[in-house]
CSV table of C-alpha atoms and ligand atoms in Angstrom, one decimal:
chain,number,residue,atom,x,y,z
U,1,MET,CA,2.6,3.8,14.5
U,2,ASP,CA,-0.1,2.7,12.0
U,3,ASP,CA,0.7,0.7,8.9
U,4,ARG,CA,0.2,3.6,6.5
U,5,LYS,CA,2.6,5.8,8.4
U,6,LEU,CA,5.2,3.0,8.6
U,7,SER,CA,4.8,2.4,4.9
U,8,LYS,CA,5.4,6.1,4.2
U,9,ALA,CA,8.5,6.1,6.4
U,10,LEU,CA,9.8,3.0,4.7
U,11,SER,CA,9.3,4.5,1.3
U,12,TYR,CA,11.1,7.7,2.4
U,13,TYR,CA,14.1,6.0,3.9
U,14,LEU,CA,14.5,3.1,1.5
U,15,ARG,CA,13.9,5.1,-1.7
U,16,HIS,CA,15.0,8.6,-1.0
U,17,ALA,CA,17.0,9.2,2.2
U,18,PRO,CA,18.7,6.1,3.6
U,19,HIS,CA,21.6,8.4,4.7
U,20,GLU,CA,19.3,10.3,7.0
U,21,LEU,CA,19.1,7.1,9.0
U,22,GLY,CA,22.7,6.3,8.6
U,23,LEU,CA,21.8,3.4,6.3
U,24,GLN,CA,23.7,2.3,3.3
U,25,LEU,CA,21.7,0.4,0.6
U,26,GLN,CA,23.3,-2.8,-0.6
U,27,PRO,CA,23.2,-3.6,-4.3
U,28,GLY,CA,19.6,-4.3,-5.2
U,29,GLY,CA,18.5,-1.7,-2.7
U,30,TRP,CA,18.6,-4.2,0.2
U,31,VAL,CA,19.2,-3.4,3.9
U,32,GLU,CA,19.2,-5.7,7.0
U,33,GLN,CA,15.8,-5.6,8.6
U,34,ALA,CA,17.3,-5.6,12.1
U,35,GLU,CA,19.5,-2.7,11.3
U,36,LEU,CA,16.6,-0.8,9.7
U,37,LEU,CA,14.5,-1.3,12.8
U,38,ASP,CA,17.3,-0.2,15.1
U,39,LYS,CA,17.8,3.0,13.1
U,40,LEU,CA,14.1,3.7,12.9
U,41,GLN,CA,13.9,3.3,16.6
U,42,ALA,CA,16.7,5.9,17.0
U,43,GLN,CA,14.5,8.3,15.0
U,44,GLY,CA,11.6,7.7,17.4
U,45,ILE,CA,9.8,5.2,15.0
U,46,ALA,CA,8.9,2.1,16.9
U,47,ALA,CA,8.3,-0.9,14.7
U,48,SER,CA,8.7,-4.6,15.2
U,49,PRO,CA,9.8,-7.3,12.7
U,50,ALA,CA,6.1,-8.4,12.6
U,51,ASP,CA,5.1,-4.8,11.6
U,52,LEU,CA,7.7,-4.8,8.8
U,53,GLN,CA,6.4,-8.1,7.6
U,54,ARG,CA,2.8,-7.1,7.6
U,55,VAL,CA,3.4,-3.8,5.8
U,56,THR,CA,5.5,-5.6,3.2
U,57,ALA,CA,2.8,-8.2,2.7
U,58,THR,CA,-0.2,-5.9,2.6
U,59,SER,CA,1.3,-2.9,0.5
U,60,ASP,CA,-1.3,-2.3,-2.2
U,61,LYS,CA,1.5,-1.8,-4.8
U,62,GLN,CA,4.0,-4.3,-3.4
U,63,ARG,CA,6.3,-1.5,-2.7
U,64,PHE,CA,8.6,-3.6,-0.6
U,65,ALA,CA,10.2,-7.0,-0.8
U,66,MET,CA,11.8,-9.3,1.8
U,67,GLU,CA,14.5,-11.8,1.1
U,68,GLY,CA,16.0,-13.7,4.1
U,69,SER,CA,17.0,-11.1,6.7
U,70,ARG,CA,16.8,-8.2,4.3
U,71,ILE,CA,14.2,-5.8,3.0
U,72,ARG,CA,14.1,-3.3,0.1
U,73,ALA,CA,11.9,-0.9,-1.8
U,74,ASN,CA,11.1,-2.6,-5.2
U,75,GLN,CA,11.3,0.7,-7.1
U,76,GLY,CA,10.7,4.4,-7.0
U,77,HIS,CA,14.2,5.3,-5.7
U,78,SER,CA,15.7,8.7,-6.1
U,79,THR,CA,18.8,7.9,-4.1
U,80,PRO,CA,21.6,6.3,-6.2
U,81,VAL,CA,21.3,2.5,-6.1
U,82,ASP,CA,21.8,-0.3,-8.5
U,83,LEU,CA,18.6,-2.3,-8.5
U,84,GLU,CA,20.2,-5.0,-10.6
U,85,LEU,CA,17.3,-5.0,-13.1
U,86,LEU,CA,17.9,-6.8,-16.4
U,87,PRO,CA,16.7,-5.3,-19.7
U,88,GLN,CA,13.5,-7.0,-20.9
U,89,VAL,CA,11.4,-6.9,-24.0
U,90,PRO,CA,8.3,-4.8,-23.2
U,91,PRO,CA,4.7,-5.4,-24.4
U,92,ALA,CA,3.7,-3.6,-27.5
U,93,LEU,CA,1.8,-1.0,-25.6
U,94,LEU,CA,2.4,0.5,-22.1
U,95,TYR,CA,0.4,3.2,-20.4
U,96,HIS,CA,1.1,6.4,-18.4
U,97,GLY,CA,-1.5,8.4,-16.5
U,98,THR,CA,-0.8,12.1,-16.1
U,99,PRO,CA,-2.9,15.3,-15.5
U,100,GLN,CA,-4.1,17.1,-18.7
U,101,ALA,CA,-2.0,20.1,-17.7
U,102,ASN,CA,1.2,18.2,-18.2
U,103,LEU,CA,0.4,17.3,-21.9
U,104,PRO,CA,1.8,20.3,-23.7
U,105,SER,CA,5.2,19.9,-22.0
U,106,ILE,CA,5.1,16.1,-22.3
U,107,PHE,CA,4.4,16.3,-26.1
U,108,GLU,CA,7.3,18.8,-26.4
U,109,GLN,CA,9.9,17.1,-24.2
U,110,GLY,CA,8.7,13.5,-23.9
U,111,LEU,CA,8.1,11.8,-20.6
U,112,LEU,CA,11.0,12.6,-18.3
U,113,LYS,CA,12.1,10.8,-15.2
U,114,GLY,CA,12.5,13.9,-13.0
U,115,GLN,CA,13.9,13.0,-9.6
U,116,ARG,CA,13.3,9.2,-10.1
U,117,HIS,CA,15.7,6.8,-11.8
U,118,HIS,CA,13.3,6.0,-14.6
U,119,VAL,CA,10.0,7.0,-16.2
U,120,HIS,CA,7.3,4.7,-14.7
U,121,LEU,CA,4.9,3.0,-17.1
U,122,SER,CA,2.0,0.7,-16.4
U,123,GLN,CA,1.0,-2.6,-18.0
U,124,ASP,CA,-2.7,-1.7,-18.2
U,125,PRO,CA,-4.7,1.5,-18.5
U,126,ASP,CA,-6.4,1.0,-15.1
U,127,THR,CA,-3.1,1.0,-13.2
U,128,ALA,CA,-2.0,4.1,-15.2
U,129,ALA,CA,-5.3,5.8,-14.2
U,130,LYS,CA,-4.6,5.1,-10.5
U,131,VAL,CA,-1.0,6.5,-10.8
U,132,GLY,CA,-2.2,9.6,-12.6
U,133,GLU,CA,-5.1,10.2,-10.2
U,134,ARG,CA,-2.6,11.1,-7.5
U,135,ARG,CA,-2.3,14.4,-9.2
U,136,GLY,CA,-5.8,15.2,-10.5
U,137,LYS,CA,-8.0,13.9,-13.2
U,138,PRO,CA,-5.7,11.8,-15.4
U,139,VAL,CA,-5.3,11.4,-19.1
U,140,ILE,CA,-4.0,8.0,-20.1
U,141,LEU,CA,-1.2,8.2,-22.7
U,142,HIS,CA,-0.4,5.2,-24.8
U,143,VAL,CA,3.3,4.4,-25.1
U,144,HIS,CA,4.5,2.5,-28.2
U,145,ALA,CA,7.0,0.5,-26.2
U,146,GLN,CA,7.6,-2.1,-28.9
U,147,SER,CA,8.7,0.5,-31.4
U,148,MET,CA,10.9,2.1,-28.8
U,149,HIS,CA,12.5,-1.2,-28.0
U,150,GLU,CA,13.0,-1.9,-31.7
U,151,GLN,CA,14.8,1.4,-31.9
U,152,GLY,CA,17.2,0.6,-29.1
U,153,HIS,CA,15.5,2.0,-26.0
U,154,GLN,CA,16.0,-0.3,-23.0
U,155,PHE,CA,13.1,-1.4,-20.7
U,156,PHE,CA,13.2,-2.9,-17.3
U,157,CYS,CA,10.4,-4.4,-15.2
U,158,SER,CA,10.5,-4.0,-11.4
U,159,ALA,CA,9.7,-6.8,-9.0
U,160,ASN,CA,6.3,-5.3,-8.6
U,161,GLY,CA,5.4,-5.1,-12.3
U,162,VAL,CA,6.2,-1.4,-13.0
U,163,TRP,CA,7.9,-0.9,-16.4
U,164,LEU,CA,10.8,1.4,-16.4
U,165,THR,CA,12.7,3.3,-19.1
U,166,GLU,CA,15.0,6.2,-19.3
U,167,ARG,CA,12.8,8.6,-21.3
U,168,VAL,CA,9.9,8.4,-23.7
U,169,PRO,CA,10.4,10.7,-26.7
U,170,PRO,CA,7.2,12.4,-27.9
U,171,GLN,CA,7.0,10.4,-31.2
U,172,PHE,CA,6.2,7.2,-29.2
U,173,LEU,CA,3.4,8.8,-27.3
U,174,GLN,CA,-0.3,8.9,-28.2
U,175,ALA,CA,-3.1,10.8,-26.3
U,176,PRO,CA,-6.6,9.3,-26.4
U,177,PRO,CA,-9.1,10.9,-28.7
U,178,ALA,CA,-10.7,14.0,-27.1
U,179,THR,CA,-14.1,13.3,-25.5
U,180,THR,CA,-16.2,16.3,-24.9
T,201,LIG,C1,5.0,14.1,-15.2
T,201,LIG,C2,3.8,5.9,-7.5
T,201,LIG,C3,5.6,17.7,-17.6
T,201,LIG,C4,4.5,12.7,-15.1
T,201,LIG,C5,3.1,5.3,-8.7
T,201,LIG,C6,4.0,12.6,-13.6
T,201,LIG,C7,4.2,5.1,-9.7
T,201,LIG,C8,6.0,15.5,-17.0
T,201,LIG,C9,5.0,13.6,-13.0
T,201,LIG,C10,5.3,6.0,-9.3
T,201,LIG,C11,6.9,15.4,-18.0
T,201,LIG,C12,6.1,12.8,-12.2
T,201,LIG,C13,5.6,7.0,-10.3
T,201,LIG,C14,7.2,16.5,-18.8
T,201,LIG,C15,6.8,13.5,-16.9
T,201,LIG,N1,6.5,17.6,-18.6
T,201,LIG,N2,5.3,16.7,-16.8
T,201,LIG,N3,8.1,16.4,-19.8
T,201,LIG,N4,7.4,14.1,-17.9
T,201,LIG,N5,5.9,14.3,-16.4
T,201,LIG,O1,5.4,10.7,-9.1
T,201,LIG,O2,4.8,8.2,-13.0
T,201,LIG,O3,3.0,5.5,-4.6
T,201,LIG,O4,7.6,11.1,-10.3
T,201,LIG,O5,3.4,12.4,-16.0
T,201,LIG,O6,2.4,4.2,-8.5
T,201,LIG,O7,3.3,9.8,-11.6
T,201,LIG,O8,5.4,6.1,-4.9
T,201,LIG,O9,5.9,9.8,-11.5
T,201,LIG,O10,2.7,13.2,-13.5
T,201,LIG,O11,4.6,3.8,-9.9
T,201,LIG,O12,4.8,3.7,-4.7
T,201,LIG,O13,5.6,14.3,-14.0
T,201,LIG,O14,4.9,6.6,-8.0
T,201,LIG,O15,4.2,4.8,-6.7
T,201,LIG,O16,5.5,12.2,-11.1
T,201,LIG,O17,4.5,7.9,-10.5
T,201,LIG,P1,6.2,11.0,-10.4
T,201,LIG,P2,4.6,8.9,-11.7
T,201,LIG,P3,4.4,5.1,-5.1
């Protein structure tokens, strides 16, 4: 299996469907690498410890982390798991890239987490643009994270530098000036 396919399989099983492999995530989202490899094998996915290590080391977004004999997805889960993140003070501004078509709903409801555990926010506009591009030409929203924090909203930062919060109400969002 090539690295991209293995990375996708890891994202799927470690973030969304560990039960489909018969895996139970430990606190922090960790699983034993050996157990994961055995269970992947049982699904017809042949991967070696070296494959796991390479995919973890080369993931463009540092999706996975290894610690001792264990591996986890750093963020992006939809399956219930306690990632043991500690609340942190966010930077004044964070960014979120999303297709234009989502804006009316976003400015009505705010940014919602959907299936994920949190709304995902980026530290810089370029990263937000890359996230938004997955779904079409993105608009980069400014999120007034410091004001949110001052008003009691909690922020977390994942091991791979994604800022996470429960919800962003519309009053903390700002769209860029229209350029036509
Ligand atoms: C939008 C990737 C309408 C939101 C990336 C986004 C990220 C609303 C979509 C990570 C809305 C959700 C997360 C509202 C939010 N009305 N649309 N009220 N609130 N939306 O994929 O942030 O490749 O769940 O703008 O790098 O795009 O998986 O979230 O367009 O870190 O490792 O609803 O996924 O990482 O989409 O991306 P997603 P996201 P991985």
